[in-house]
Coordinates of C-alpha atoms in Angstrom, one line a residue:
Chain A
M1 CA 0.1 0.2 0.0
G2 CA 1.2 3.4 -1.2
I3 CA 2.1 6.3 1.7
L4 CA -0.9 8.3 -0.1
E5 CA -4.2 6.3 -1.3
V6 CA -6.7 7.7 -2.9
Q7 CA -9.9 5.6 -3.8
N8 CA -13.1 6.8 -5.7
V9 CA -12.9 10.5 -5.6
N10 CA -15.4 12.5 -7.0
K11 CA -16.1 16.0 -7.1
S12 CA -18.1 17.7 -9.0
F13 CA -18.8 21.9 -9.0
G14 CA -22.2 22.8 -9.8
G15 CA -23.0 20.7 -13.0
L16 CA -19.3 20.4 -13.9
K17 CA -17.9 17.1 -12.8
A18 CA -14.4 17.8 -12.4
L19 CA -12.9 14.5 -10.6
Q20 CA -14.8 11.2 -11.5
N21 CA -13.8 8.1 -9.9
V22 CA -10.2 9.4 -9.5
N23 CA -7.5 6.2 -8.3
L24 CA -4.1 7.0 -7.1
S25 CA -1.5 5.6 -5.2
V26 CA 1.9 7.3 -4.5
E27 CA 4.5 4.8 -3.2
E28 CA 7.0 5.6 -0.8
G29 CA 10.3 7.0 -1.7
T30 CA 9.4 7.7 -5.4
I31 CA 8.6 10.7 -7.3
H32 CA 5.2 10.6 -8.7
A33 CA 3.6 12.7 -11.8
I34 CA 0.5 13.6 -12.0
I35 CA -0.1 15.2 -15.7
G36 CA -2.9 15.9 -17.8
P37 CA -3.8 18.4 -20.2
N38 CA -5.5 21.9 -18.8
G39 CA -8.8 21.4 -17.1
A40 CA -7.9 17.8 -16.6
G41 CA -8.5 18.3 -12.7
K42 CA -4.9 18.1 -11.6
S43 CA -5.3 21.4 -9.1
T44 CA -8.7 20.2 -7.8
L45 CA -7.1 16.7 -7.2
L46 CA -4.1 18.1 -5.5
N47 CA -6.8 20.6 -3.3
C48 CA -8.3 17.6 -1.9
F49 CA -5.1 15.9 -0.5
V50 CA -4.5 19.5 1.5
G51 CA -7.9 20.3 2.8
K52 CA -8.5 23.2 0.7
L53 CA -11.3 21.0 -1.1
M54 CA -13.6 18.2 -0.1
P55 CA -14.7 15.4 -2.0
D56 CA -18.0 14.5 -2.8
T57 CA -17.3 10.9 -2.3
G58 CA -14.4 8.9 -2.1
S59 CA -11.4 8.3 0.3
V60 CA -8.1 9.9 0.5
L61 CA -5.6 8.3 2.8
F62 CA -2.2 9.5 4.3
N63 CA -0.4 6.3 5.9
G64 CA -3.7 4.7 6.3
Q65 CA -5.5 7.9 7.9
S66 CA -7.7 9.7 6.3
L67 CA -7.5 13.2 5.3
L68 CA -10.8 14.2 4.6
G69 CA -12.0 16.9 6.7
K70 CA -9.0 17.8 8.0
K71 CA -7.5 21.5 8.4
P72 CA -4.6 22.3 5.9
Y73 CA -2.4 23.0 9.3
D74 CA -3.4 19.7 10.7
I75 CA -2.8 17.9 6.9
N76 CA 0.7 19.5 7.1
Q77 CA 1.4 18.5 10.7
M78 CA 1.0 14.7 9.7
G79 CA 4.0 15.2 7.7
V80 CA 2.3 16.9 4.1
S81 CA 3.7 19.9 2.3
R82 CA 2.7 21.4 -0.5
V83 CA 4.6 23.9 -3.0
F84 CA 2.5 26.0 -4.8
Q85 CA 2.4 26.8 -7.9
T86 CA 3.1 30.6 -7.6
P87 CA 5.4 30.4 -4.7
E88 CA 3.5 31.4 -1.3
I89 CA 6.6 32.9 1.0
F90 CA 6.4 35.7 4.1
G91 CA 7.2 38.0 1.4
D92 CA 7.5 40.9 4.1
L93 CA 10.0 38.7 6.3
T94 CA 13.5 38.1 5.4
V95 CA 14.9 34.6 4.1
L96 CA 15.8 33.2 7.4
E97 CA 13.0 34.4 9.2
N98 CA 10.8 32.4 6.1
V99 CA 12.4 29.3 7.1
L100 CA 12.4 29.8 10.7
I101 CA 8.6 30.0 10.6
P102 CA 8.3 26.1 9.2
C103 CA 11.2 24.6 11.4
F104 CA 9.3 26.3 14.4
A105 CA 6.0 25.1 13.3
K106 CA 7.4 21.7 13.1
R107 CA 8.8 21.5 16.7
D108 CA 6.0 23.3 18.2
G109 CA 3.0 22.3 16.5
T110 CA -0.3 24.6 15.4
F111 CA 0.0 27.0 18.1
R112 CA 2.0 27.9 20.8
M113 CA 2.5 30.8 23.1
H114 CA 6.2 31.4 23.6
A115 CA 6.2 35.3 23.8
I116 CA 9.1 35.1 26.4
E117 CA 12.2 33.8 24.6
T118 CA 13.8 35.1 22.2
V119 CA 14.6 33.7 18.4
E120 CA 18.1 34.5 18.6
D121 CA 18.1 32.3 21.7
E122 CA 16.6 29.4 19.8
V123 CA 19.7 28.3 18.9
D124 CA 18.7 24.6 17.9
I125 CA 15.9 26.1 15.3
R126 CA 18.1 28.6 14.0
E127 CA 21.3 26.1 13.0
K128 CA 19.0 24.1 11.5
A129 CA 17.2 26.6 9.4
E130 CA 20.8 28.4 8.2
K131 CA 21.7 24.6 7.5
M132 CA 18.8 24.1 5.1
L133 CA 19.3 27.2 3.4
I134 CA 23.1 26.3 2.7
D135 CA 21.5 23.2 1.5
V136 CA 19.8 25.3 -1.2
D137 CA 22.5 27.4 -1.9
M138 CA 20.5 30.6 -0.5
A139 CA 23.4 31.1 2.3
D140 CA 24.0 35.0 0.9
N141 CA 20.6 35.8 0.9
M142 CA 19.5 35.4 4.2
Q143 CA 19.0 38.8 5.4
M144 CA 17.3 39.7 2.3
T145 CA 13.7 40.7 2.2
A146 CA 11.7 37.5 0.9
S147 CA 9.8 39.6 -1.4
S148 CA 12.8 40.8 -3.3
L149 CA 14.2 37.5 -4.6
S150 CA 14.0 36.6 -8.2
R151 CA 10.9 34.4 -9.0
G152 CA 13.4 31.3 -9.1
D153 CA 14.9 32.4 -5.9
K154 CA 11.4 32.4 -4.4
R155 CA 10.4 29.1 -5.4
R156 CA 14.0 27.7 -4.1
L157 CA 13.3 29.6 -0.6
E158 CA 9.3 27.9 -0.7
M159 CA 10.9 24.4 -1.0
A160 CA 13.8 24.9 1.8
M161 CA 10.5 26.0 4.0
C162 CA 8.6 22.7 2.9
L163 CA 11.6 21.1 3.1
S164 CA 13.1 22.2 6.7
Q165 CA 9.9 20.1 8.0
D166 CA 11.1 17.0 6.9
P167 CA 7.8 16.2 5.2
Q168 CA 7.0 12.7 4.4
L169 CA 5.2 13.8 1.3
L170 CA 6.3 17.0 -0.5
L171 CA 3.4 18.0 -3.2
L172 CA 4.4 20.4 -6.0
D173 CA 2.3 22.2 -7.9
E174 CA 3.7 23.0 -11.3
P175 CA 7.3 23.7 -9.6
T176 CA 8.6 24.8 -12.9
A177 CA 5.6 26.9 -14.7
G178 CA 6.9 30.0 -16.0
M179 CA 10.5 29.1 -15.6
A180 CA 13.5 29.7 -17.9
R181 CA 15.5 26.7 -19.3
A182 CA 18.0 27.3 -17.0
D183 CA 15.8 27.7 -14.0
T184 CA 13.9 25.0 -14.9
N185 CA 17.1 22.7 -15.0
N186 CA 18.2 23.5 -11.9
T187 CA 14.8 23.0 -10.2
I188 CA 14.7 19.0 -11.9
G189 CA 18.8 19.0 -10.4
L190 CA 17.9 20.4 -7.0
L191 CA 14.5 18.1 -6.6
A192 CA 16.4 14.9 -8.0
R193 CA 18.9 15.7 -5.5
I194 CA 16.6 16.0 -2.7
Q195 CA 15.0 12.8 -3.5
E196 CA 18.3 11.0 -3.9
R197 CA 19.6 12.4 -0.2
R198 CA 16.1 12.7 1.8
H199 CA 14.2 9.5 0.3
I200 CA 11.1 12.2 0.3
T201 CA 8.1 10.9 -1.5
M202 CA 7.1 13.7 -4.1
A203 CA 3.9 14.1 -6.0
I204 CA 4.4 16.3 -8.7
I205 CA 1.6 17.8 -11.1
E206 CA 3.3 19.7 -14.5
H207 CA 2.9 20.5 -18.1
D208 CA 6.3 20.3 -19.0
M209 CA 7.2 17.0 -20.2
H210 CA 11.2 17.4 -20.0
V211 CA 10.5 18.0 -16.0
V212 CA 8.2 15.1 -15.8
F213 CA 10.6 12.6 -17.7
S214 CA 13.6 13.5 -16.0
L215 CA 11.9 13.0 -12.8
A216 CA 8.9 11.0 -12.1
Q217 CA 9.4 7.1 -11.4
K218 CA 5.7 6.7 -12.3
I219 CA 3.4 8.8 -14.1
S220 CA -1.0 9.1 -14.1
V221 CA -2.4 11.0 -16.9
L222 CA -5.2 12.6 -15.6
A223 CA -7.7 13.3 -18.4
Q224 CA -11.4 14.8 -17.8
G225 CA -11.7 14.1 -14.3
T226 CA -10.3 10.6 -14.7
V227 CA -7.2 8.8 -14.5
I228 CA -6.7 7.4 -18.0
V229 CA -3.2 5.4 -17.4
E230 CA -0.9 5.2 -14.4
D231 CA 2.0 3.6 -15.2
L232 CA 6.0 3.8 -15.4
P233 CA 7.4 6.7 -17.6
E234 CA 8.7 4.1 -20.8
N235 CA 4.9 3.0 -21.1
I236 CA 3.6 6.5 -21.1
K237 CA 5.4 8.2 -24.0
G238 CA 3.9 6.0 -26.6
H239 CA 0.6 5.0 -25.0
P240 CA -2.4 6.1 -27.7
K241 CA -5.1 6.9 -24.6
V242 CA -2.3 9.7 -23.5
K243 CA -2.1 10.8 -27.2
E244 CA -5.7 10.8 -27.7
A245 CA -6.1 13.0 -24.1
Y246 CA -3.6 15.6 -25.4
L247 CA -4.2 15.5 -29.0
G248 CA -7.7 15.1 -29.2
E249 CA -7.9 12.4 -31.6
A250 CA -11.1 10.3 -32.1
A251 CA -13.5 12.3 -29.6
E252 CA -15.7 10.0 -27.9
Chain B
M1 CA 20.0 42.7 30.0
L2 CA 16.9 41.3 31.5
G3 CA 17.3 38.6 28.4
L4 CA 17.7 41.5 25.8
N5 CA 20.8 41.5 23.3
K6 CA 23.3 44.6 23.4
K7 CA 21.1 46.7 21.0
D8 CA 18.2 46.1 22.7
S9 CA 19.5 46.6 26.1
K10 CA 20.8 50.3 25.0
F11 CA 17.3 50.7 23.0
L12 CA 15.6 49.9 26.1
I13 CA 18.1 52.0 28.5
I14 CA 17.3 55.2 26.1
V15 CA 13.6 54.7 26.6
I16 CA 13.7 55.0 30.5
L17 CA 16.3 57.7 30.2
L18 CA 13.6 60.0 28.1
T19 CA 10.6 59.1 30.2
L20 CA 12.5 59.7 33.7
S21 CA 13.7 63.2 31.8
T22 CA 10.3 64.1 30.2
P23 CA 9.3 66.6 33.1
F24 CA 12.8 68.5 32.0
V25 CA 12.3 67.7 28.3
M26 CA 8.9 68.8 27.9
Q27 CA 9.3 72.3 30.0
P28 CA 12.0 73.7 28.4
F29 CA 10.5 77.2 28.7
S30 CA 10.6 79.0 32.1
E31 CA 7.6 79.7 33.8
A32 CA 8.0 83.3 33.4
S33 CA 9.1 83.6 29.6
A34 CA 6.4 84.2 27.0
L35 CA 6.8 80.9 25.9
S36 CA 5.9 79.3 28.7
Q37 CA 2.6 78.8 26.3
F38 CA 4.7 75.8 24.5
N39 CA 5.7 74.2 27.7
G40 CA 4.0 70.4 28.1
G41 CA 1.5 70.6 30.9
Y42 CA 2.3 68.9 33.6
P43 CA 1.7 66.7 35.2
D44 CA -1.8 66.1 33.6
L45 CA -0.5 66.0 30.1
M46 CA 2.5 63.7 31.0
Q47 CA 0.6 61.6 32.7
R48 CA -1.9 61.3 29.5
V49 CA 1.0 60.8 27.4
A50 CA 2.5 57.8 29.1
I51 CA -0.7 56.4 29.3
F52 CA -1.7 57.1 25.6
G53 CA 1.7 56.0 25.3
I54 CA 0.3 52.3 26.7
F55 CA -2.6 52.6 25.1
A56 CA -0.4 52.6 21.7
I57 CA 2.3 50.1 22.3
G58 CA -0.6 47.6 22.9
F59 CA -2.9 48.6 20.0
N60 CA 0.8 48.1 18.0
I61 CA 1.0 44.3 18.8
L62 CA -2.1 44.1 17.0
F63 CA -2.3 46.3 14.1
G64 CA 1.6 46.7 13.7
L65 CA 2.5 43.2 14.0
T66 CA -0.8 40.9 13.0
G67 CA -2.3 44.3 10.1
Y68 CA -5.6 43.5 11.9
L69 CA -6.9 47.1 12.1
S70 CA -9.2 47.6 15.1
F71 CA -11.2 50.4 15.8
G72 CA -12.7 49.2 19.1
H73 CA -9.8 49.5 21.5
A74 CA -12.1 52.1 23.0
A75 CA -14.0 49.7 24.8
F76 CA -11.1 48.2 26.7
L77 CA -9.8 51.4 27.4
G78 CA -13.4 51.9 29.0
V79 CA -13.8 48.8 30.6
G80 CA -10.6 48.9 32.2
S81 CA -11.6 52.7 33.8
Y82 CA -14.8 51.6 35.0
S83 CA -13.3 48.1 36.1
A84 CA -11.0 50.2 38.2
V85 CA -13.2 52.8 39.6
W86 CA -15.3 50.0 41.2
M87 CA -12.1 48.5 43.0
F88 CA -12.1 51.7 44.1
K89 CA -15.4 52.0 45.6
L90 CA -15.8 48.5 46.6
L91 CA -11.9 47.7 47.7
S92 CA -9.3 50.1 48.3
M93 CA -8.1 53.5 46.9
N94 CA -5.3 51.7 46.5
I95 CA -4.8 52.0 42.6
I96 CA -3.3 48.1 42.4
P97 CA -6.0 46.4 43.0
G98 CA -8.0 48.3 40.4
I99 CA -5.1 48.1 38.0
V100 CA -5.5 44.2 38.3
L101 CA -9.2 44.1 37.5
A102 CA -8.9 46.5 35.1
V103 CA -6.4 44.0 32.9
I104 CA -8.3 41.0 34.1
M105 CA -11.6 42.2 32.7
S106 CA -10.6 44.1 29.4
G107 CA -8.7 40.8 28.7
I108 CA -12.0 39.2 29.4
F109 CA -14.0 41.4 27.2
A110 CA -11.4 41.0 24.2
L111 CA -11.3 37.4 24.3
L112 CA -14.9 37.5 23.7
I113 CA -15.1 40.2 21.3
G114 CA -12.3 38.9 19.7
Y115 CA -13.3 35.7 19.1
V116 CA -16.4 36.8 17.4
S117 CA -14.8 39.8 15.4
L118 CA -11.8 37.7 14.3
R119 CA -13.8 35.0 11.9
R120 CA -13.2 38.1 9.8
S121 CA -10.6 39.8 8.4
G122 CA -9.9 43.1 6.6
I123 CA -12.3 45.5 6.5
Y124 CA -14.9 43.6 8.1
F125 CA -13.0 42.7 11.2
S126 CA -12.8 46.5 11.0
I127 CA -16.2 47.2 10.9
L128 CA -17.3 44.5 13.3
T129 CA -14.8 45.9 16.3
L130 CA -16.5 49.3 15.4
A131 CA -19.8 48.4 15.8
F132 CA -19.0 46.3 19.6
A133 CA -17.0 49.7 20.4
Q134 CA -20.4 51.3 19.5
M135 CA -22.7 48.3 21.6
S136 CA -20.4 49.0 24.4
Y137 CA -20.8 53.0 24.6
N138 CA -24.4 52.7 24.4
L139 CA -24.6 49.8 26.6
A140 CA -22.5 52.1 29.3
Y141 CA -24.8 55.2 28.5
S142 CA -28.0 53.3 29.0
V143 CA -28.6 50.1 29.3
L144 CA -26.0 49.3 32.3
T145 CA -27.2 52.3 34.2
P146 CA -26.9 50.3 37.3
I147 CA -22.7 49.4 36.9
T148 CA -21.8 52.7 35.2
N149 CA -23.8 54.9 36.5
G150 CA -25.0 56.0 32.9
E151 CA -24.4 59.8 31.4
T152 CA -23.3 61.2 34.7
G153 CA -20.5 59.0 34.6
L154 CA -19.0 56.5 37.7
Q155 CA -17.4 58.3 40.9
V156 CA -16.1 57.5 44.2
R157 CA -17.9 59.0 46.8
P158 CA -17.3 59.4 50.9
S159 CA -20.0 56.9 51.3
D160 CA -18.0 53.9 49.5
V161 CA -17.6 50.6 51.3
R162 CA -13.6 50.4 50.7
L163 CA -13.4 47.3 52.5
L164 CA -9.6 47.1 53.0
D165 CA -9.1 51.0 53.8
G166 CA -8.6 52.0 57.1
A167 CA -10.2 55.0 58.6
N168 CA -7.4 57.3 57.7
A169 CA -7.1 55.8 54.1
P170 CA -6.3 58.7 51.5
D171 CA -9.4 59.7 49.8
Y172 CA -7.6 59.7 46.6
P173 CA -6.4 57.3 44.6
N174 CA -3.2 55.9 46.0
L175 CA -0.2 53.6 46.3
F176 CA 0.5 52.5 49.5
G177 CA -0.3 56.0 50.8
W178 CA 1.3 58.2 48.3
T179 CA -1.5 59.9 46.7
M180 CA -1.2 60.2 42.7
S181 CA -1.8 64.2 42.8
T182 CA 1.2 64.9 45.2
S183 CA 3.5 66.8 43.2
Y184 CA 7.3 67.4 44.8
K185 CA 8.3 70.8 43.4
W186 CA 12.3 72.0 42.2
E187 CA 13.1 75.4 41.5
V188 CA 16.6 75.9 39.4
W189 CA 17.7 78.7 37.7
G190 CA 14.5 80.4 37.6
H191 CA 13.3 77.2 36.1
L192 CA 10.3 75.1 38.0
F193 CA 10.4 71.4 37.8
T194 CA 7.7 69.3 39.1
F195 CA 8.2 66.0 40.3
N196 CA 4.5 64.0 40.6
V197 CA 3.7 60.4 41.8
G198 CA 0.9 60.1 39.3
F199 CA 3.5 60.2 36.6
Y200 CA 5.8 58.0 37.9
V201 CA 3.6 55.5 38.6
C202 CA 2.6 56.0 35.0
A203 CA 5.9 56.2 33.6
F204 CA 7.3 53.1 35.3
I205 CA 4.0 51.4 34.3
A206 CA 4.8 52.6 30.5
I207 CA 8.5 51.2 31.1
C208 CA 7.2 47.8 32.1
A209 CA 4.7 47.7 28.9
F210 CA 7.4 49.0 26.6
Y211 CA 9.8 46.3 27.8
L212 CA 7.2 43.3 27.4
S213 CA 6.3 44.5 24.0
L214 CA 9.6 44.5 22.9
R215 CA 10.4 41.0 24.5
I216 CA 7.3 39.6 22.1
F217 CA 8.7 41.6 18.9
R218 CA 11.8 39.5 19.4
S219 CA 9.8 36.3 20.3
P220 CA 9.0 33.1 18.1
F221 CA 5.5 34.5 18.8
G222 CA 6.5 38.1 17.6
L223 CA 7.4 36.2 14.4
M224 CA 4.5 34.0 13.7
L225 CA 2.4 37.5 14.1
R226 CA 4.4 38.7 11.7
A227 CA 3.8 36.0 9.7
V228 CA 0.2 36.4 9.7
K229 CA 0.4 40.1 8.4
S230 CA 2.3 38.4 5.7
N231 CA 0.9 35.5 4.4
Q232 CA -2.1 33.6 6.3
N233 CA -2.4 31.1 3.5
R234 CA 0.9 30.0 3.8
M235 CA 0.7 30.1 7.1
S236 CA -1.9 27.4 7.2
Y237 CA 0.1 25.0 4.6
T238 CA 2.8 25.5 7.4
G239 CA 0.8 23.7 9.9
L240 CA 0.0 27.1 12.0
N241 CA -3.0 27.8 13.0
P242 CA -3.0 31.6 11.9
R243 CA -6.6 31.9 14.4
P244 CA -5.2 31.7 18.0
Y245 CA -1.9 33.9 17.2
T246 CA -3.9 36.7 16.3
L247 CA -6.8 36.2 19.1
A248 CA -4.0 35.9 21.4
A249 CA -2.5 39.3 19.7
F250 CA -6.1 40.8 20.2
V251 CA -6.1 39.8 23.8
I252 CA -3.1 41.1 24.3
S253 CA -3.7 44.6 23.1
G254 CA -7.1 44.5 25.0
M255 CA -5.2 44.0 27.9
Y256 CA -2.8 46.8 27.5
A257 CA -6.0 49.0 26.4
G258 CA -7.4 48.3 30.0
L259 CA -4.4 48.8 32.0
A260 CA -4.6 52.4 30.4
G261 CA -7.9 52.7 31.3
G262 CA -7.4 51.5 34.6
L263 CA -3.9 54.2 34.5
L264 CA -6.7 57.1 33.9
A265 CA -9.4 56.2 36.4
S266 CA -6.4 56.3 39.0
M267 CA -5.1 59.4 37.9
D268 CA -8.6 60.8 38.1
P269 CA -10.9 58.3 39.9
L270 CA -13.7 59.1 37.1
A271 CA -15.2 56.8 34.6
G272 CA -17.2 58.1 31.7
A273 CA -19.1 56.4 28.5
E274 CA -17.4 58.9 26.6
R275 CA -14.2 56.9 26.9
M276 CA -15.7 54.1 24.6
Q277 CA -16.6 56.5 21.9
W278 CA -15.1 54.9 18.9
T279 CA -13.2 58.7 18.5
V280 CA -11.3 57.1 21.3
G281 CA -10.2 54.0 19.4
G282 CA -9.7 56.2 16.4
E283 CA -7.2 58.3 17.6
V284 CA -5.3 55.1 19.0
V285 CA -5.1 54.3 15.4
V286 CA -4.3 57.6 14.6
M287 CA -1.1 57.6 16.7
T288 CA 0.1 54.2 15.8
I289 CA 0.3 55.5 12.2
L290 CA 1.7 58.6 12.5
G291 CA 4.3 57.9 14.5
G292 CA 4.5 54.6 12.5
A293 CA 2.6 51.1 13.0
G294 CA 4.8 47.6 13.4
T295 CA 8.0 50.1 15.0
L296 CA 8.4 49.7 18.6
L297 CA 8.9 53.0 19.5
G298 CA 6.8 55.0 16.6
P299 CA 3.3 54.3 18.5
V300 CA 5.1 55.9 22.0
L301 CA 6.1 58.8 19.9
G302 CA 2.9 59.2 18.1
A303 CA 0.7 59.3 21.3
G304 CA 3.5 62.2 22.6
A305 CA 3.2 64.2 19.4
I306 CA -0.3 64.3 19.6
K307 CA -1.0 64.7 23.1
Y308 CA 1.7 67.4 23.1
L309 CA 0.5 69.4 20.0
E310 CA -3.5 68.6 21.0
N311 CA -2.5 70.5 24.3
I312 CA -0.3 73.7 22.7
F313 CA -3.3 74.2 20.0
S314 CA -6.2 74.0 22.3
K315 CA -4.6 76.5 24.1
I316 CA -4.5 79.1 21.8
N317 CA -7.7 81.3 21.8
E318 CA -8.6 84.2 19.8
N319 CA -6.9 86.3 22.2
I320 CA -3.5 85.0 21.7
L321 CA -3.6 85.0 18.5
H322 CA -4.7 88.9 18.5
G323 CA -1.6 89.2 20.6
W324 CA 0.5 87.6 17.5
F325 CA -1.1 89.7 15.2
D326 CA -1.6 92.9 16.6
F327 CA 1.4 94.5 14.6
L328 CA -0.6 93.8 11.3
P329 CA -3.0 97.1 9.9
E330 CA -6.5 96.2 11.6
G331 CA -8.2 94.3 8.5
M332 CA -5.7 91.8 8.0
E333 CA -4.9 91.4 11.5
N334 CA -8.7 90.1 11.9
F335 CA -8.1 88.2 8.7
F336 CA -5.3 86.4 10.1
V337 CA -6.9 86.0 13.5
W338 CA -9.9 84.5 12.4
L339 CA -7.9 82.2 9.7
F340 CA -5.5 80.7 12.4
A341 CA -8.4 80.1 14.7
R342 CA -10.0 77.7 12.7
F343 CA -6.8 75.5 13.2
T344 CA -6.4 76.3 17.0
G345 CA -8.7 76.1 19.9
D346 CA -11.5 73.7 19.0
G347 CA -10.4 73.5 15.7
W348 CA -7.4 71.7 16.8
H349 CA -9.0 68.4 14.9
L350 CA -8.7 70.1 11.5
T351 CA -4.7 70.4 12.0
L352 CA -4.5 67.0 13.1
G353 CA -6.4 65.7 9.9
L354 CA -4.1 68.0 8.2
L355 CA -1.0 66.5 9.7
F356 CA -2.2 62.8 9.4
M357 CA -2.7 63.1 5.8
M358 CA 0.6 64.8 5.2
V359 CA 2.2 62.0 7.3
V360 CA 0.3 59.5 5.7
I361 CA 1.1 60.8 1.6
F362 CA 4.7 61.9 2.6
L363 CA 6.0 59.7 5.1
P364 CA 3.8 56.2 5.1
G365 CA 5.8 54.9 7.6
G366 CA 5.3 57.4 10.3
L367 CA 7.8 59.9 12.2
M368 CA 10.0 56.7 12.7
E369 CA 10.6 56.7 8.7
G370 CA 11.3 60.9 8.6
A371 CA 13.7 59.7 11.7
D372 CA 15.2 57.0 9.2
R373 CA 15.6 59.2 6.6
I374 CA 17.5 62.0 8.7
R375 CA 19.7 59.6 10.3
K376 CA 20.4 58.6 6.3
R377 CA 20.8 62.0 5.3
F378 CA 23.5 62.6 7.9
G379 CA 25.4 59.5 6.4
R380 CA 25.1 57.9 9.9
K381 CA 23.9 54.6 8.3
S382 CA 23.3 52.4 11.5
D383 CA 25.5 49.2 11.0
D384 CA 22.7 46.3 11.3
N385 CA 19.2 47.8 9.6
S386 CA 18.8 44.8 8.7
P387 CA 15.2 43.6 7.6
S388 CA 14.9 41.7 10.7
N389 CA 14.5 44.3 13.0
P390 CA 11.8 46.7 12.2
A391 CA 11.7 48.1 15.0
E392 CA 13.3 51.6 15.8

């Protein structure tokens, strides 16, 4: 059984059936890509994992525990981190503070009132955050305000924030959207390195086939709200159903 | 010192020295000179500066750190005042029980109001707090007359119970026998300096309040509050629940307001409903923004500036203006007197409004930004002005 088990998930918005009987299984320690044409329901599916959307029927199990009806912060505390399509960071704070916050969250839970000790005195947390930033080559920018980073750096910062929590499952929503080729390759390198070093399970939603085929160990193809194929990368490329979904041959 | 790093300790010492020296700093002109009207009134004004400083420091913990703009903090000020006066009536004229109850009651009130208001953010939150403040005002004014004594206001009377006070306890608010209105006078070089017990009590509590806010600013809790302001979405996907953090900030700032209210009642044992008017809550918003929201010292500066200017401007009446312009031909004199009279005396709020607009337009960061710009202009670039310390 996989670390993330999605069974028979249905979700409609009014008359639109966004997800129909979606089944998905993400194996521990692998990178699992979810691809599909625009409007296939990829983001809807991801939002069902993190507590943003509630499926109409079906179940989402993480390590055997249901994620449905839980709040995003509780799901994160269970070990699921998420990287957004447009980087969600704390723009007004420094790069270092951005990483300190998830470190505190990991140690102290959803709420803790520690107003007396100073951030400076929390040596362990600071060391952990600084090490994380060195890991993603951002040590020089620690005191910069996060909003002044370049887009690629913002994304790297967001990944550092997620990774500093040692998640069991990392969800990435189009991690290379809008990036130049060089940045895309950097991101691929970074993700591959993370996976190799930390064995974090990842589920990636991606448009860019170059990224998908460089990283994924397994691919699910989503079209019109259903998973049409789930297979190894080498079997996906020439698959007739996938071609059909992308190129629109022989409409049903 | 006191768990602060070197820079913050230095900062705190400067604040303490400034506070303790206000009786000198704010009275630069000798009593006899023509300029004495520019002296800060003492001790009343100084007390008010310290008290509104506390109010603004607390307000800044909510508004400056989390970005939630409350227009309802006057309610907590009022609750604090009523609680304190009730303690004076029932227990003792010693201010300590009064102030303790003021803080506790306003904390409970803030918890209730905050719990409801914080279900919304942005403008809706502001409107909700405003509505609660007006409700409290109206309750205090009419419905709750048995507790608040309505229009007349709650006062202490010789017939009060005062369980803990002996027969010869002072009839005024006091701290173990030192009444708040006692002043010691000291004359040097033609200057008359007054040392007022009430002011030093307020100043001591204000310094403690400032120290506490400094600790909160530097703590992980303070970091989380800034995270609330920056990106709540990221916060919840990082495993943090923003709601209890904002509620805690709301309650803390409500307690600061209650403390200020209790002190107001201690300086003058009277609590009226007008203290709960939304204009009072609006005033603390103006103070915080004028001084610099989100900075440590800004709100105190804002409170000081407004209270000082208010004192001066409202003292200038038409007679004084005639004195200033009597060198002009009569028609001109009358014109200038008429013009300036709009901005002084009762027209002081017009001046305040203009000042506020100027600051918001030209110095969005408030007086603290102005101070920063001046410091940069004179080349003394502060060495570690890292963005991680938005204070000073």
